[in-house]
mmCIF file of C-alpha atoms and ligand atoms in Angstrom:
data_model
loop_
_atom_site.group_PDB
_atom_site.id
_atom_site.type_symbol
_atom_site.label_atom_id
_atom_site.label_comp_id
_atom_site.label_asym_id
_atom_site.label_seq_id
_atom_site.Cartn_x
_atom_site.Cartn_y
_atom_site.Cartn_z
ATOM 1 C CA LYS A 381 126.590 92.628 84.566
ATOM 2 C CA CYS A 382 123.722 92.309 86.925
ATOM 3 C CA HIS A 383 120.847 91.249 84.751
ATOM 4 C CA LEU A 384 119.421 88.354 82.844
ATOM 5 C CA GLU A 385 119.735 88.523 79.080
ATOM 6 C CA SER A 386 117.107 85.796 78.832
ATOM 7 C CA ALA A 387 114.620 88.123 80.529
ATOM 8 C CA LYS A 388 114.621 90.201 77.349
ATOM 9 C CA MET A 389 113.312 87.274 75.379
ATOM 10 C CA LEU A 390 110.585 86.590 77.914
ATOM 11 C CA ASN A 391 109.577 90.265 78.045
ATOM 12 C CA LEU A 392 109.920 90.252 81.818
ATOM 13 C CA ASP A 393 110.471 93.414 83.822
ATOM 14 C CA SER A 394 114.065 92.337 84.258
ATOM 15 C CA SER A 395 114.466 93.190 80.582
ATOM 16 C CA VAL A 396 113.767 96.822 81.478
ATOM 17 C CA ASP A 397 116.606 96.728 83.995
ATOM 18 C CA ALA A 398 118.802 95.033 81.406
ATOM 19 C CA SER A 399 118.131 97.609 78.707
ATOM 20 C CA LEU A 400 118.442 100.618 81.023
ATOM 21 C CA ASN A 401 121.917 99.666 82.167
ATOM 22 C CA LEU A 402 121.894 99.792 85.937
ATOM 23 C CA GLN A 403 125.131 101.168 87.365
ATOM 24 C CA SER A 404 126.786 99.619 90.371
ATOM 25 C CA ARG A 405 128.109 101.348 93.469
ATOM 26 C CA PRO A 406 131.376 100.585 95.206
ATOM 27 C CA ASP A 407 130.110 100.894 98.779
ATOM 28 C CA VAL A 408 127.093 98.576 98.732
ATOM 29 C CA LEU A 409 125.933 95.244 97.332
ATOM 30 C CA THR A 410 124.037 95.990 94.101
ATOM 31 C CA CYS A 411 123.402 92.473 92.848
ATOM 32 C CA THR A 412 122.372 89.192 94.469
ATOM 33 C CA TYR A 413 124.149 85.940 93.645
ATOM 34 C CA TRP A 414 121.143 84.939 91.521
ATOM 35 C CA LYS A 415 121.661 88.163 89.533
ATOM 36 C CA ALA A 416 118.760 90.223 90.778
ATOM 37 C CA PRO A 417 119.570 93.936 91.082
ATOM 38 C CA ILE A 418 119.492 95.582 94.515
ATOM 39 C CA ILE A 419 118.275 99.126 93.871
ATOM 40 C CA TRP A 420 120.199 102.004 95.452
ATOM 41 C CA GLU A 421 120.320 105.727 94.735
ATOM 42 C CA GLY A 422 122.747 106.497 91.912
ATOM 43 C CA MET A 423 122.219 103.231 90.027
ATOM 44 C CA PHE A 424 119.441 104.295 87.706
ATOM 45 C CA ASP A 425 118.141 107.190 85.623
ATOM 46 C CA PRO A 426 114.625 107.891 86.911
ATOM 47 C CA ARG A 427 113.460 109.542 83.660
ATOM 48 C CA LEU A 428 114.411 106.540 81.547
ATOM 49 C CA TYR A 429 112.546 104.198 83.903
ATOM 50 C CA ASP A 430 109.421 106.341 83.843
ATOM 51 C CA GLU A 431 109.494 106.604 80.046
ATOM 52 C CA MET A 432 109.972 102.881 79.648
ATOM 53 C CA HIS A 433 107.103 101.995 81.956
ATOM 54 C CA LYS A 434 104.768 104.507 80.344
ATOM 55 C CA MET A 435 105.628 102.988 76.993
ATOM 56 C CA ARG A 436 104.959 99.493 78.279
ATOM 57 C CA GLY A 437 101.625 100.599 79.770
ATOM 58 C CA SER A 438 102.503 99.702 83.338
ATOM 59 C CA SER A 439 99.816 100.489 85.911
ATOM 60 C CA VAL A 440 100.238 100.018 89.627
ATOM 61 C CA ALA A 441 97.949 98.866 92.429
ATOM 62 C CA LEU A 442 98.838 99.825 95.998
ATOM 63 C CA THR A 443 97.243 97.907 98.856
ATOM 64 C CA VAL A 444 97.221 99.306 102.376
ATOM 65 C CA PHE A 445 95.349 98.273 105.538
ATOM 66 C CA ALA A 446 94.030 100.713 108.125
ATOM 67 C CA VAL A 447 92.074 98.669 110.618
ATOM 68 C CA GLY A 448 90.957 99.913 114.044
ATOM 69 C CA ARG A 449 93.068 102.714 115.499
ATOM 70 C CA TYR A 450 95.609 102.572 112.704
ATOM 71 C CA LEU A 451 93.218 104.517 110.486
ATOM 72 C CA ASP A 452 93.218 107.779 112.468
ATOM 73 C CA ALA A 453 96.851 107.393 113.410
ATOM 74 C CA TYR A 454 98.387 106.901 109.967
ATOM 75 C CA LEU A 455 96.195 106.711 106.877
ATOM 76 C CA HIS A 456 95.921 110.416 106.051
ATOM 77 C CA THR A 457 99.675 111.006 106.178
ATOM 78 C CA PHE A 458 100.382 107.822 104.266
ATOM 79 C CA LEU A 459 98.038 108.668 101.381
ATOM 80 C CA ASN A 460 98.968 112.339 101.183
ATOM 81 C CA SER A 461 102.661 111.558 101.039
ATOM 82 C CA SER A 462 102.160 108.787 98.508
ATOM 83 C CA GLU A 463 100.380 111.245 96.218
ATOM 84 C CA GLN A 464 103.592 113.289 96.328
ATOM 85 C CA HIS A 465 106.087 110.471 95.797
ATOM 86 C CA PHE A 466 104.695 107.059 94.806
ATOM 87 C CA MET A 467 104.852 106.194 91.086
ATOM 88 C CA VAL A 468 104.230 109.797 90.046
ATOM 89 C CA GLY A 469 103.180 109.930 86.378
ATOM 90 C CA LEU A 470 101.945 106.331 86.213
ATOM 91 C CA PRO A 471 98.347 105.168 86.673
ATOM 92 C CA VAL A 472 97.874 104.156 90.316
ATOM 93 C CA THR A 473 94.888 102.551 92.037
ATOM 94 C CA TYR A 474 94.812 102.550 95.841
ATOM 95 C CA TYR A 475 93.086 99.630 97.524
ATOM 96 C CA VAL A 476 92.375 100.727 101.091
ATOM 97 C CA PHE A 477 91.224 97.937 103.418
ATOM 98 C CA THR A 478 89.471 99.047 106.573
ATOM 99 C CA ASP A 479 86.742 98.148 109.046
ATOM 100 C CA MET A 480 85.473 101.760 108.901
ATOM 101 C CA PRO A 481 85.065 102.792 105.238
ATOM 102 C CA GLU A 482 83.184 105.950 106.229
ATOM 103 C CA LYS A 483 86.274 107.246 108.043
ATOM 104 C CA VAL A 484 88.668 107.014 105.096
ATOM 105 C CA PRO A 485 89.938 110.568 104.482
ATOM 106 C CA ASN A 486 88.826 112.291 101.325
ATOM 107 C CA ILE A 487 92.134 112.954 99.559
ATOM 108 C CA LYS A 488 92.317 114.880 96.329
ATOM 109 C CA LEU A 489 94.008 112.499 93.890
ATOM 110 C CA SER A 490 96.060 113.479 90.855
ATOM 111 C CA PRO A 491 94.812 112.560 87.382
ATOM 112 C CA LEU A 492 95.314 108.876 86.491
ATOM 113 C CA ARG A 493 94.928 107.950 90.164
ATOM 114 C CA SER A 494 91.917 106.484 91.921
ATOM 115 C CA MET A 495 90.941 104.792 95.161
ATOM 116 C CA LYS A 496 88.859 101.772 96.063
ATOM 117 C CA VAL A 497 87.839 101.183 99.665
ATOM 118 C CA ILE A 498 87.245 97.605 100.771
ATOM 119 C CA LYS A 499 85.570 96.698 104.016
ATOM 120 C CA VAL A 500 87.187 93.993 106.132
ATOM 121 C CA GLU A 501 86.303 92.622 109.551
ATOM 122 C CA LYS A 502 88.481 93.708 112.442
ATOM 123 C CA ASN A 503 90.331 90.769 113.915
ATOM 124 C CA PHE A 504 90.697 90.835 117.688
ATOM 125 C CA ARG A 505 94.464 90.197 117.752
ATOM 126 C CA TRP A 506 96.812 92.599 115.923
ATOM 127 C CA GLN A 507 98.836 89.575 114.826
ATOM 128 C CA ASP A 508 95.763 88.293 112.981
ATOM 129 C CA VAL A 509 95.036 91.679 111.406
ATOM 130 C CA SER A 510 98.569 91.631 110.059
ATOM 131 C CA MET A 511 98.545 87.996 108.880
ATOM 132 C CA MET A 512 95.078 88.023 107.354
ATOM 133 C CA ARG A 513 96.194 90.713 104.928
ATOM 134 C CA MET A 514 97.593 87.863 102.839
ATOM 135 C CA LYS A 515 94.101 86.450 102.321
ATOM 136 C CA SER A 516 92.456 89.819 101.579
ATOM 137 C CA ILE A 517 95.156 90.758 99.093
ATOM 138 C CA SER A 518 94.961 87.502 97.168
ATOM 139 C CA ASP A 519 91.144 87.809 97.035
ATOM 140 C CA VAL A 520 91.222 91.344 95.623
ATOM 141 C CA ILE A 521 93.894 90.451 93.080
ATOM 142 C CA GLU A 522 91.584 87.750 91.784
ATOM 143 C CA SER A 523 88.398 89.861 91.800
ATOM 144 C CA ASP A 524 89.759 93.236 90.671
ATOM 145 C CA ILE A 525 93.470 94.011 90.452
ATOM 146 C CA ARG A 526 94.264 91.451 87.761
ATOM 147 C CA HIS A 527 91.794 93.163 85.422
ATOM 148 C CA HIS A 528 93.116 96.690 85.961
ATOM 149 C CA CYS A 529 96.788 96.727 86.924
ATOM 150 C CA THR A 530 100.022 95.187 85.705
ATOM 151 C CA HIS A 531 101.888 95.607 88.995
ATOM 152 C CA LEU A 532 101.136 95.642 92.682
ATOM 153 C CA PHE A 533 102.813 96.906 95.848
ATOM 154 C CA CYS A 534 101.598 96.035 99.348
ATOM 155 C CA PHE A 535 102.397 98.467 102.153
ATOM 156 C CA ASP A 536 102.139 98.781 105.927
ATOM 157 C CA VAL A 537 100.289 101.979 106.773
ATOM 158 C CA ASP A 538 102.644 103.170 109.547
ATOM 159 C CA GLN A 539 105.053 104.899 107.179
ATOM 160 C CA VAL A 540 105.444 108.132 105.249
ATOM 161 C CA PHE A 541 106.879 108.799 101.788
ATOM 162 C CA THR A 542 109.654 111.408 101.808
ATOM 163 C CA GLY A 543 111.292 110.914 98.397
ATOM 164 C CA ARG A 544 110.798 109.378 94.998
ATOM 165 C CA PHE A 545 109.417 105.823 95.175
ATOM 166 C CA GLY A 546 109.196 105.357 91.439
ATOM 167 C CA SER A 547 109.085 102.934 88.544
ATOM 168 C CA GLU A 548 112.666 101.776 89.190
ATOM 169 C CA ALA A 549 111.097 99.746 92.012
ATOM 170 C CA LEU A 550 108.766 97.852 89.666
ATOM 171 C CA GLY A 551 109.657 94.251 88.981
ATOM 172 C CA ASP A 552 108.271 90.759 88.510
ATOM 173 C CA SER A 553 108.824 89.960 92.172
ATOM 174 C CA VAL A 554 110.135 92.583 94.599
ATOM 175 C CA ALA A 555 111.347 92.322 98.193
ATOM 176 C CA LEU A 556 112.811 94.871 100.599
ATOM 177 C CA LEU A 557 115.971 94.686 102.743
ATOM 178 C CA HIS A 558 115.050 95.300 106.383
ATOM 179 C CA ALA A 559 116.742 98.483 107.606
ATOM 180 C CA HIS A 560 117.770 96.920 110.918
ATOM 181 C CA TYR A 561 119.319 93.788 109.381
ATOM 182 C CA TYR A 562 120.939 94.646 106.074
ATOM 183 C CA ARG A 563 124.350 95.098 107.658
ATOM 184 C CA LEU A 564 124.128 92.283 110.191
ATOM 185 C CA PRO A 565 125.631 88.809 109.870
ATOM 186 C CA LYS A 566 123.184 86.103 108.861
ATOM 187 C CA HIS A 567 123.171 84.309 112.189
ATOM 188 C CA LEU A 568 121.367 87.317 113.672
ATOM 189 C CA TYR A 569 118.486 87.210 111.167
ATOM 190 C CA THR A 570 115.241 86.515 113.019
ATOM 191 C CA TYR A 571 113.841 83.793 110.781
ATOM 192 C CA ASP A 572 111.353 81.388 112.316
ATOM 193 C CA ARG A 573 113.340 78.554 113.901
ATOM 194 C CA ASN A 574 110.473 76.391 115.083
ATOM 195 C CA PRO A 575 110.457 73.206 112.970
ATOM 196 C CA ASN A 576 106.713 72.881 113.623
ATOM 197 C CA SER A 577 105.921 76.094 111.724
ATOM 198 C CA LYS A 578 105.567 76.279 107.950
ATOM 199 C CA ALA A 579 107.777 79.381 108.123
ATOM 200 C CA TYR A 580 110.674 77.391 109.604
ATOM 201 C CA MET A 581 114.036 77.997 107.963
ATOM 202 C CA GLU A 582 117.674 77.635 109.002
ATOM 203 C CA THR A 583 119.408 80.028 106.639
ATOM 204 C CA GLY A 584 118.435 82.403 103.869
ATOM 205 C CA ASP A 585 119.810 85.094 101.613
ATOM 206 C CA PHE A 586 118.668 88.285 103.349
ATOM 207 C CA TYR A 587 116.229 89.342 106.026
ATOM 208 C CA TYR A 588 113.329 90.899 104.144
ATOM 209 C CA HIS A 589 110.911 93.394 105.683
ATOM 210 C CA ALA A 590 107.235 92.588 105.147
ATOM 211 C CA ALA A 591 106.246 96.273 105.326
ATOM 212 C CA ILE A 592 106.668 96.342 101.527
ATOM 213 C CA PHE A 593 106.498 93.639 98.906
ATOM 214 C CA GLY A 594 105.373 93.672 95.324
ATOM 215 C CA GLY A 595 105.595 92.385 91.805
ATOM 216 C CA SER A 596 103.376 91.471 88.895
ATOM 217 C CA TRP A 597 99.832 90.689 90.041
ATOM 218 C CA LYS A 598 100.444 87.061 89.165
ATOM 219 C CA ASN A 599 103.510 86.721 91.345
ATOM 220 C CA VAL A 600 101.983 88.601 94.275
ATOM 221 C CA LYS A 601 98.932 86.368 94.014
ATOM 222 C CA ALA A 602 101.139 83.285 94.260
ATOM 223 C CA LEU A 603 103.057 84.784 97.187
ATOM 224 C CA THR A 604 100.001 85.845 99.198
ATOM 225 C CA GLU A 605 98.279 82.504 98.612
ATOM 226 C CA ALA A 606 101.329 80.546 99.731
ATOM 227 C CA CYS A 607 101.811 82.695 102.842
ATOM 228 C CA TYR A 608 98.133 82.467 103.748
ATOM 229 C CA GLN A 609 98.219 78.703 103.354
ATOM 230 C CA GLY A 610 101.263 78.499 105.651
ATOM 231 C CA ILE A 611 99.568 80.729 108.208
ATOM 232 C CA MET A 612 96.417 78.581 108.218
ATOM 233 C CA GLU A 613 98.358 75.337 108.506
ATOM 234 C CA ASP A 614 100.210 76.806 111.472
ATOM 235 C CA LYS A 615 96.886 77.685 113.102
ATOM 236 C CA GLN A 616 95.679 74.107 112.668
ATOM 237 C CA ASN A 617 98.891 72.916 114.285
ATOM 238 C CA ASN A 618 98.603 75.486 117.063
ATOM 239 C CA VAL A 619 101.828 77.299 116.236
ATOM 240 C CA GLU A 620 102.524 80.878 115.208
ATOM 241 C CA ALA A 621 105.628 82.000 113.356
ATOM 242 C CA LEU A 622 107.937 84.332 115.277
ATOM 243 C CA TRP A 623 107.259 87.421 113.163
ATOM 244 C CA HIS A 624 103.906 86.330 111.754
ATOM 245 C CA ASP A 625 103.387 87.178 108.057
ATOM 246 C CA GLU A 626 106.987 88.440 107.840
ATOM 247 C CA SER A 627 108.325 84.998 108.748
ATOM 248 C CA HIS A 628 106.177 83.387 106.059
ATOM 249 C CA LEU A 629 107.287 86.015 103.535
ATOM 250 C CA ASN A 630 110.938 85.282 104.268
ATOM 251 C CA LYS A 631 110.302 81.565 103.819
ATOM 252 C CA TYR A 632 108.566 82.177 100.487
ATOM 253 C CA MET A 633 111.375 84.425 99.237
ATOM 254 C CA VAL A 634 114.073 81.884 99.995
ATOM 255 C CA LEU A 635 112.184 79.329 97.897
ATOM 256 C CA HIS A 636 111.186 81.812 95.154
ATOM 257 C CA LYS A 637 113.981 84.333 94.767
ATOM 258 C CA PRO A 638 112.799 87.900 94.092
ATOM 259 C CA SER A 639 113.747 89.346 90.704
ATOM 260 C CA LYS A 640 114.465 92.737 92.300
ATOM 261 C CA VAL A 641 115.511 93.774 95.791
ATOM 262 C CA LEU A 642 114.984 97.239 97.251
ATOM 263 C CA SER A 643 117.654 98.826 99.450
ATOM 264 C CA PRO A 644 116.637 100.178 102.879
ATOM 265 C CA GLU A 645 116.315 103.658 101.290
ATOM 266 C CA TYR A 646 112.859 102.382 100.408
ATOM 267 C CA CYS A 647 111.871 101.935 104.060
ATOM 268 C CA TRP A 648 114.259 103.640 106.450
ATOM 269 C CA ASP A 649 114.063 104.043 110.214
ATOM 270 C CA THR A 650 115.677 107.334 111.258
ATOM 271 C CA SER A 651 116.254 106.011 114.779
ATOM 272 C CA ILE A 652 119.111 103.951 113.295
ATOM 273 C CA GLY A 653 121.070 107.185 112.881
ATOM 274 C CA PHE A 654 123.514 108.236 110.172
ATOM 275 C CA ARG A 655 124.624 105.657 107.617
ATOM 276 C CA SER A 656 126.874 106.789 104.797
ATOM 277 C CA ASP A 657 125.306 104.320 102.325
ATOM 278 C CA ILE A 658 121.797 105.774 102.770
ATOM 279 C CA GLN A 659 122.001 108.729 100.363
ATOM 280 C CA VAL A 660 118.263 109.366 100.149
ATOM 281 C CA THR A 661 115.277 108.282 102.186
ATOM 282 C CA ARG A 662 112.219 107.469 100.121
ATOM 283 C CA LEU A 663 109.923 106.152 102.816
ATOM 284 C CA LEU A 664 110.319 106.462 106.583
ATOM 285 C CA TRP A 665 108.942 104.483 109.494
ATOM 286 C CA ALA A 666 106.327 106.525 111.321
ATOM 287 C CA PRO A 667 106.390 106.475 115.123
ATOM 288 C CA LYS A 668 104.986 103.220 116.499
ATOM 289 C CA TYR A 669 102.466 103.797 119.286
ATOM 290 C CA TYR A 670 102.047 100.117 120.061
ATOM 291 C CA ASP A 671 100.673 100.554 123.620
ATOM 292 C CA THR A 672 97.706 102.584 122.488
ATOM 293 C CA LEU A 673 97.211 101.188 118.975
ATOM 294 C CA ARG A 674 97.438 97.486 119.711
ATOM 295 C CA THR A 675 95.108 97.282 122.696
ATOM 296 C CA PRO A 676 91.826 95.904 121.322
HETATM 297 N N1 LIG B 1776 97.244 96.828 110.943
HETATM 298 C C1 LIG B 1776 96.061 97.533 111.109
HETATM 299 N N2 LIG B 1776 95.417 97.485 112.316
HETATM 300 C C2 LIG B 1776 95.897 96.769 113.363
HETATM 301 C C3 LIG B 1776 97.115 96.059 113.196
HETATM 302 C C4 LIG B 1776 97.769 96.118 111.971
HETATM 303 O O1 LIG B 1776 95.592 98.206 110.194
HETATM 304 O O2 LIG B 1776 95.276 96.766 114.436
HETATM 305 C C5 LIG B 1776 97.905 96.841 109.619
HETATM 306 C C6 LIG B 1776 98.584 98.182 109.325
HETATM 307 O O3 LIG B 1776 98.583 98.394 107.937
HETATM 308 C C7 LIG B 1776 99.984 97.921 109.853
HETATM 309 C C8 LIG B 1776 100.200 96.484 109.427
HETATM 310 O O4 LIG B 1776 98.925 95.856 109.605
HETATM 311 O O5 LIG B 1776 100.912 98.827 109.306
HETATM 312 C C9 LIG B 1776 101.271 95.717 110.202
HETATM 313 O O6 LIG B 1776 101.185 95.962 111.574
HETATM 314 P P1 LIG B 1776 102.300 96.855 112.307
HETATM 315 O O7 LIG B 1776 102.648 98.004 111.447
HETATM 316 O O8 LIG B 1776 101.831 97.178 113.701
HETATM 317 O O9 LIG B 1776 103.516 95.820 112.374
HETATM 318 P P2 LIG B 1776 105.075 96.165 112.501
HETATM 319 O O10 LIG B 1776 105.388 97.331 111.633
HETATM 320 O O11 LIG B 1776 105.344 96.462 113.934
HETATM 321 O O12 LIG B 1776 105.740 94.907 112.060
HETATM 322 MN MN1 LIG B 1777 104.426 98.554 110.322
#
């Protein structure tokens, strides 16, 4: 059985998974060696999860960054689709970080849902915009999220919800399998291999995608602080990890194993083509217009 009985005693989210009896599937890996569930379609009953989390009083913060040209290109579609599919029925607070608060689209939110817009400076390099999210997120957890929400998910903005992304994804510490790597052998994982970087690692468990991570506010605070610290130490040493914040996230997750892993259904790239194990797509990569979006 893929759960921790001891989690019940500690009242961790893993106890929800334990009591709701996750099923396994023959065609995919549904459990890590440290006994964290890997969530795939068909393993869970969505109604039971929603009931359980309502009963427990779970409330979810979503952070998303739309800095510079990413705002016009993606934010409207992201927020509209998340109103349709993200944690429907639970209280949700959006934390939108942008350099242009006045341009944030006015979306009609369902009851129990609200939005806070937070102004950030626009970094010159896109790599810094991406990495500095770690600092902004840990700051807002401390000043706001910890007082209002039990859980937190952090998202890239260049994606669109297309199916249920619900309370089955909630956990104490949650990481996502990268769609392009989940079937590849480990030696092809693009971890940072520069011993001078804080993100350096030889081997790991999976290759996680930094477009989504989450957990309890406490765990996400620890994660974002550790990643930010690694990023700043690298800057002092004049190195940059291969895939920026994603490299630091992978390093953190090998040292602090996630309690729940999301299958690539939760962030699929349709350009990969048909895969029999992907039975639903819950969130899709939006087109990446790097040439126009990343020029300062
Ligand atoms: N981002 C942004 N403005 C920028 C660069 C990045 O708002 O100029 C944010 C945005 O939320 C984006 C995320 O940082 O989704 C990560 O960057 P990107 O999606 O380009 O990285 P990739 O998906 O290619 O790893
Ligand atoms: Mn992205």
